[in-house]
GROMACS .gro file of C-alpha atoms in nm:
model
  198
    1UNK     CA    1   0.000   0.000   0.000
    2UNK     CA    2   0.073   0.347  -0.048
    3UNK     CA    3  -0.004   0.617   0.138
    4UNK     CA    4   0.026   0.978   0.261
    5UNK     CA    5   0.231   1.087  -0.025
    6UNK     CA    6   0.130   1.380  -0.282
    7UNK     CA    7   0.006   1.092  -0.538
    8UNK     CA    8   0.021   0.719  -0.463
    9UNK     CA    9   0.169   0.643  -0.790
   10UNK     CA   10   0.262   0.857  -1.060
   11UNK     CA   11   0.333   0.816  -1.424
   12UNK     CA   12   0.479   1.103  -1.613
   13UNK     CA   13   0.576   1.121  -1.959
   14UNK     CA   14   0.584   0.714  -1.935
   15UNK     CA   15   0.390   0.474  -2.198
   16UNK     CA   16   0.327   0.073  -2.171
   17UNK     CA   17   0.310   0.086  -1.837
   18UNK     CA   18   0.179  -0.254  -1.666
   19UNK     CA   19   0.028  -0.171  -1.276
   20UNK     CA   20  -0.152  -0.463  -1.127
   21UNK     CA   21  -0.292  -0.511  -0.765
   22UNK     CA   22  -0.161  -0.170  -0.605
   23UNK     CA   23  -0.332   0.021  -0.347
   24UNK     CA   24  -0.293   0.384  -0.304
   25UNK     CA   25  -0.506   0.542   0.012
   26UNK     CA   26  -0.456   0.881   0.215
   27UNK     CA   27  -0.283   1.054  -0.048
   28UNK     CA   28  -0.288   1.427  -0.037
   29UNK     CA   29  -0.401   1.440  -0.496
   30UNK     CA   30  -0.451   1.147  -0.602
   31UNK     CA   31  -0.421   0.734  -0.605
   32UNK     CA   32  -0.307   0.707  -0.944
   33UNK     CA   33  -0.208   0.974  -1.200
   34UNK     CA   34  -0.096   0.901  -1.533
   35UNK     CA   35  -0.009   1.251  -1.693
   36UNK     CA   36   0.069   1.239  -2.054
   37UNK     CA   37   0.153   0.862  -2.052
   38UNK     CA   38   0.020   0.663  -2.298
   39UNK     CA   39  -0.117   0.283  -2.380
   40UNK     CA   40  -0.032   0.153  -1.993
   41UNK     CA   41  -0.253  -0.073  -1.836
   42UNK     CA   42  -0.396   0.010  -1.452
   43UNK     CA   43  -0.575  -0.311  -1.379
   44UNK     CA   44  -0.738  -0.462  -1.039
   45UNK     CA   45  -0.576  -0.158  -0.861
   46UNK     CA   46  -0.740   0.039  -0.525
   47UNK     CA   47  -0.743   0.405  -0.444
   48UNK     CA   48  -0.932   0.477  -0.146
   49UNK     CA   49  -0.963   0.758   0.072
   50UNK     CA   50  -0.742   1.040  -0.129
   51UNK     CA   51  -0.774   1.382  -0.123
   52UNK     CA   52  -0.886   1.445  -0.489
   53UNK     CA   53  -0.902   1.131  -0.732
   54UNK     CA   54  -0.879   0.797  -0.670
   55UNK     CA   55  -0.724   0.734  -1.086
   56UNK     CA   56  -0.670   1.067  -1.281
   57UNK     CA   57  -0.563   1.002  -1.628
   58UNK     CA   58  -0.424   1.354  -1.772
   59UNK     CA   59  -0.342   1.443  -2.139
   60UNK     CA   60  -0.269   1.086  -2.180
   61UNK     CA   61  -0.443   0.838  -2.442
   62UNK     CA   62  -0.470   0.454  -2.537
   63UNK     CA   63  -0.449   0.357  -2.159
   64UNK     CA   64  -0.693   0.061  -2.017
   65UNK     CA   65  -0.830   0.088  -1.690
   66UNK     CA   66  -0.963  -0.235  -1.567
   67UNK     CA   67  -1.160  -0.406  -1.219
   68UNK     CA   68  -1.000  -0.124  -1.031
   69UNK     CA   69  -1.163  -0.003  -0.740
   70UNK     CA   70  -1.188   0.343  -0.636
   71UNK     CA   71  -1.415   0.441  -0.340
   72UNK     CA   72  -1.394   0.752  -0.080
   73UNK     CA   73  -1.197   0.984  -0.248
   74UNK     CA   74  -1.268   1.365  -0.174
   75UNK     CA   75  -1.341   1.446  -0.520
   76UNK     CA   76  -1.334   1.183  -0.814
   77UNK     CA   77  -1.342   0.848  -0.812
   78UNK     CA   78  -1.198   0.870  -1.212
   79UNK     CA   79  -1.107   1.139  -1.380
   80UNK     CA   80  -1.021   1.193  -1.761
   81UNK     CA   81  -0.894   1.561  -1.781
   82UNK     CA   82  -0.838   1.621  -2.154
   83UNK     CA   83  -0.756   1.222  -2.200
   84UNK     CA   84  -0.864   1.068  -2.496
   85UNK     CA   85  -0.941   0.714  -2.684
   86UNK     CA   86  -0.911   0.519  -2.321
   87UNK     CA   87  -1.085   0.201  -2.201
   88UNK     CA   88  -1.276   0.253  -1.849
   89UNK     CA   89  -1.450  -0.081  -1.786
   90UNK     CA   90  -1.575  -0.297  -1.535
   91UNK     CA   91  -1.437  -0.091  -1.266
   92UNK     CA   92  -1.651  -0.052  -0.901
   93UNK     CA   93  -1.656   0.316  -0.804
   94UNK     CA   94  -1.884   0.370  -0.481
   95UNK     CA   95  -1.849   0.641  -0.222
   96UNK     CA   96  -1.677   0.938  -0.384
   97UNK     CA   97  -1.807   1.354  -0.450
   98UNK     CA   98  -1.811   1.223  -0.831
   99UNK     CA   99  -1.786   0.839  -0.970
  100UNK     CA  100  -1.666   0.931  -1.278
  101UNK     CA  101  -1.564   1.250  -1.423
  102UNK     CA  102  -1.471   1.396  -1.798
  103UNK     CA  103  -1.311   1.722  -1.869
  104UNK     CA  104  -1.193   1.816  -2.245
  105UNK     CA  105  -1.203   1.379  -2.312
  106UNK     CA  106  -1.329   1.226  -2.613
  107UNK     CA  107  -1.348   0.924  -2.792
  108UNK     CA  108  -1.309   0.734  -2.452
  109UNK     CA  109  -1.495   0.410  -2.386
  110UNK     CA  110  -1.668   0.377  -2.094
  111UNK     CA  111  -1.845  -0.005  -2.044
  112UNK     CA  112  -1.934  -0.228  -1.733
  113UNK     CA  113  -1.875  -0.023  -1.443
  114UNK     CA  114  -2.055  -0.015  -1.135
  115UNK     CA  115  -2.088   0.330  -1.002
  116UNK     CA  116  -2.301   0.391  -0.663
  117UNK     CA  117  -2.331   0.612  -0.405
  118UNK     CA  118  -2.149   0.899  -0.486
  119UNK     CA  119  -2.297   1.184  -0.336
  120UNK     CA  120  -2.254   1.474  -0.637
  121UNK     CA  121  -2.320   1.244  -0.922
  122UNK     CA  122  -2.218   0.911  -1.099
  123UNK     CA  123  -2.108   1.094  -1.417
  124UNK     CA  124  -1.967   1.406  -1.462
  125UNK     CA  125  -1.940   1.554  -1.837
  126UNK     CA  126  -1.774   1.907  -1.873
  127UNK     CA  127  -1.664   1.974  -2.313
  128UNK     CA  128  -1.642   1.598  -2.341
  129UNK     CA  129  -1.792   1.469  -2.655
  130UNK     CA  130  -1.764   1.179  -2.909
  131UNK     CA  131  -1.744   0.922  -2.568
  132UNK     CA  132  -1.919   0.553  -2.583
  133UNK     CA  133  -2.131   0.512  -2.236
  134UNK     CA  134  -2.307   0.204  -2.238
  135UNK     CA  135  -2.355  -0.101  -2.027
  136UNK     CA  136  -2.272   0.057  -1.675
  137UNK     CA  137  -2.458   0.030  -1.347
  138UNK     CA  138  -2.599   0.371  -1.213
  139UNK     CA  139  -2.746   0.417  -0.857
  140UNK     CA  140  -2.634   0.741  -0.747
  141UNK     CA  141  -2.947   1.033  -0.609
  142UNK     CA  142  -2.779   1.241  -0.910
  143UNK     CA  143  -2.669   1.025  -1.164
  144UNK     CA  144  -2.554   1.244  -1.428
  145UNK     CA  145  -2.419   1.599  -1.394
  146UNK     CA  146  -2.300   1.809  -1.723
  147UNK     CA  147  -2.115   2.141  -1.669
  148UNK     CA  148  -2.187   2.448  -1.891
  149UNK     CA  149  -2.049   2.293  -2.223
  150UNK     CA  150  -2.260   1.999  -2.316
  151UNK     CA  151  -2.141   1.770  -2.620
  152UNK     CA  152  -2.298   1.488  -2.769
  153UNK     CA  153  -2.199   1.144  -2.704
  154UNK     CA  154  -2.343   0.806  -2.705
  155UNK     CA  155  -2.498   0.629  -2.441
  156UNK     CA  156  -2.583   0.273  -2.603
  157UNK     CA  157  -2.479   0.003  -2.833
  158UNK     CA  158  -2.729  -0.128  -3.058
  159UNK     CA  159  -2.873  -0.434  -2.896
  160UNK     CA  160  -2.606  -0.720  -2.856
  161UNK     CA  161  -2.629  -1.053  -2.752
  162UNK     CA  162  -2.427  -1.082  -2.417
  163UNK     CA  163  -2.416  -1.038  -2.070
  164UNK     CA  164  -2.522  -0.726  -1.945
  165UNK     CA  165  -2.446  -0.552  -1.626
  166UNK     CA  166  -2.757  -0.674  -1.470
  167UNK     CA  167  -2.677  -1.055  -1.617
  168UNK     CA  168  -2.921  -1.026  -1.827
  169UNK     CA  169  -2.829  -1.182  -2.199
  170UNK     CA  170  -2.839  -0.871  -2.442
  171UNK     CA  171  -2.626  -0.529  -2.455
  172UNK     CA  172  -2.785  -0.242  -2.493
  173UNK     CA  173  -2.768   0.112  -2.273
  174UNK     CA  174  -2.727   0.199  -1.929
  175UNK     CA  175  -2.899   0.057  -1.599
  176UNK     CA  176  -3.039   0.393  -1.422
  177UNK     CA  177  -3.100   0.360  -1.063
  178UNK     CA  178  -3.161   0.567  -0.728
  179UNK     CA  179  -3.116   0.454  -0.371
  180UNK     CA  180  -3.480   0.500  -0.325
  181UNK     CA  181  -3.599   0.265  -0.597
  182UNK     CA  182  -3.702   0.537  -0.811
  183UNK     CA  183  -3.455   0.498  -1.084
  184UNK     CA  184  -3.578   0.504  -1.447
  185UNK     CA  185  -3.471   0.182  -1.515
  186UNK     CA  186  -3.622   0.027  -1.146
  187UNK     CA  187  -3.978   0.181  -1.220
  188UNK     CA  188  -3.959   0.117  -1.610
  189UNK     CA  189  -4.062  -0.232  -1.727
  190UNK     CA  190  -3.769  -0.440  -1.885
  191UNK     CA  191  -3.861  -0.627  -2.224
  192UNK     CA  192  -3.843  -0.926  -2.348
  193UNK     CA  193  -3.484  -0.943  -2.332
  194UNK     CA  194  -3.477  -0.876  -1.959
  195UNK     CA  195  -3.359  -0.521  -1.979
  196UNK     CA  196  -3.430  -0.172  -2.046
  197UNK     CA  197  -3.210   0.088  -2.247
  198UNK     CA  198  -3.189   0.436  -2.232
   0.00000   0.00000   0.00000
């Protein structure tokens, strides 16, 4: 474990980076950072308990963040500040301001991740446009927050055979939920194929 440093772990200027089954908690910034260090790999990692992010990936593209946890952070669970064409998936973010956040990022890919009680919001989009949300687990009271410049991206696959985050057997959007049950997707009846895309 590391802990009570400025960041837990920091790449800088550094590509094809492998880090595997770290844990970075009580950091003063962040867990992780990866500034303007490309195509690494960050999987099964923890950052918990940091003063800002638990993973910020900065000016840095082609990296694949994978079944990393991030959970009581201060501010962001993940954040992609002007970060572009990375893989987010299947990572558990719980607990944080913000689950995940995106500043000036595009063309990212964001796909399986669990993201739950976070108090701001789940998602965070701020000039971020051209990003693939789909098949990601949503139970936040805000789920989705967009700052003043609001670009469009896409926020489902067409429908896929496959698990889906709720093990159901087809792709297709996002699962919206809300502690209290009210969720879109908890009060909206699921189809024939056992879930319901928005």
């Amino acid at each position: 474990a590391i802990l009570n440093g400025l960041n837990g772990i920091g790449l800088y200027s550094s590509s094809m980076n492998t880090l595997f089954n770290n844990t970075a908690e009580l950091n003063r910034e962040n867990g992780f950072l990866l500034e303007k260090s490309n195509n690494s790999t960050l999987t099964s990692n923890t950052a918990r308990g940091n003063a800002d992010s638990g993973f910020l990936v900065f000016e840095s593209q082609g990296d694949d963040l994978t079944a990393n946890a991030a959970s009581g952070n201060g501010q962001n669970g993940i954040w992609l500040e002007g970060a572009s064409s990375n893989d987010v998936t299947r990572n558990v973010v719980s607990g944080n301001h913000v689950g995940m956040r995106l500043d000036d990022a595009s063309r990212n890919t964001l796909g399986g991740n669990t993201i739950t009680g976070n108090s701001v919001a789940g998602i965070r989009l701020e000039n971020s446009g051209d990003n693939l949300i789909y098949n990601n687990y949503f139970n936040n009271w805000d789920n989705t927050e967009f700052g003043t410049s609001v670009l469009p991206n896409t926020w489902n696959v067409p429908q896929t055979y496959g698990q889906n985050i709720i093990g159901c057997s087809y792709l297709g959007g996002n699962y919206w939920a809300r502690p209290d049950g009210t969720g879109w997707s908890q009060v909206t009846p699921v189809n024939e194929f056992g879930f319901t895309s928005a």
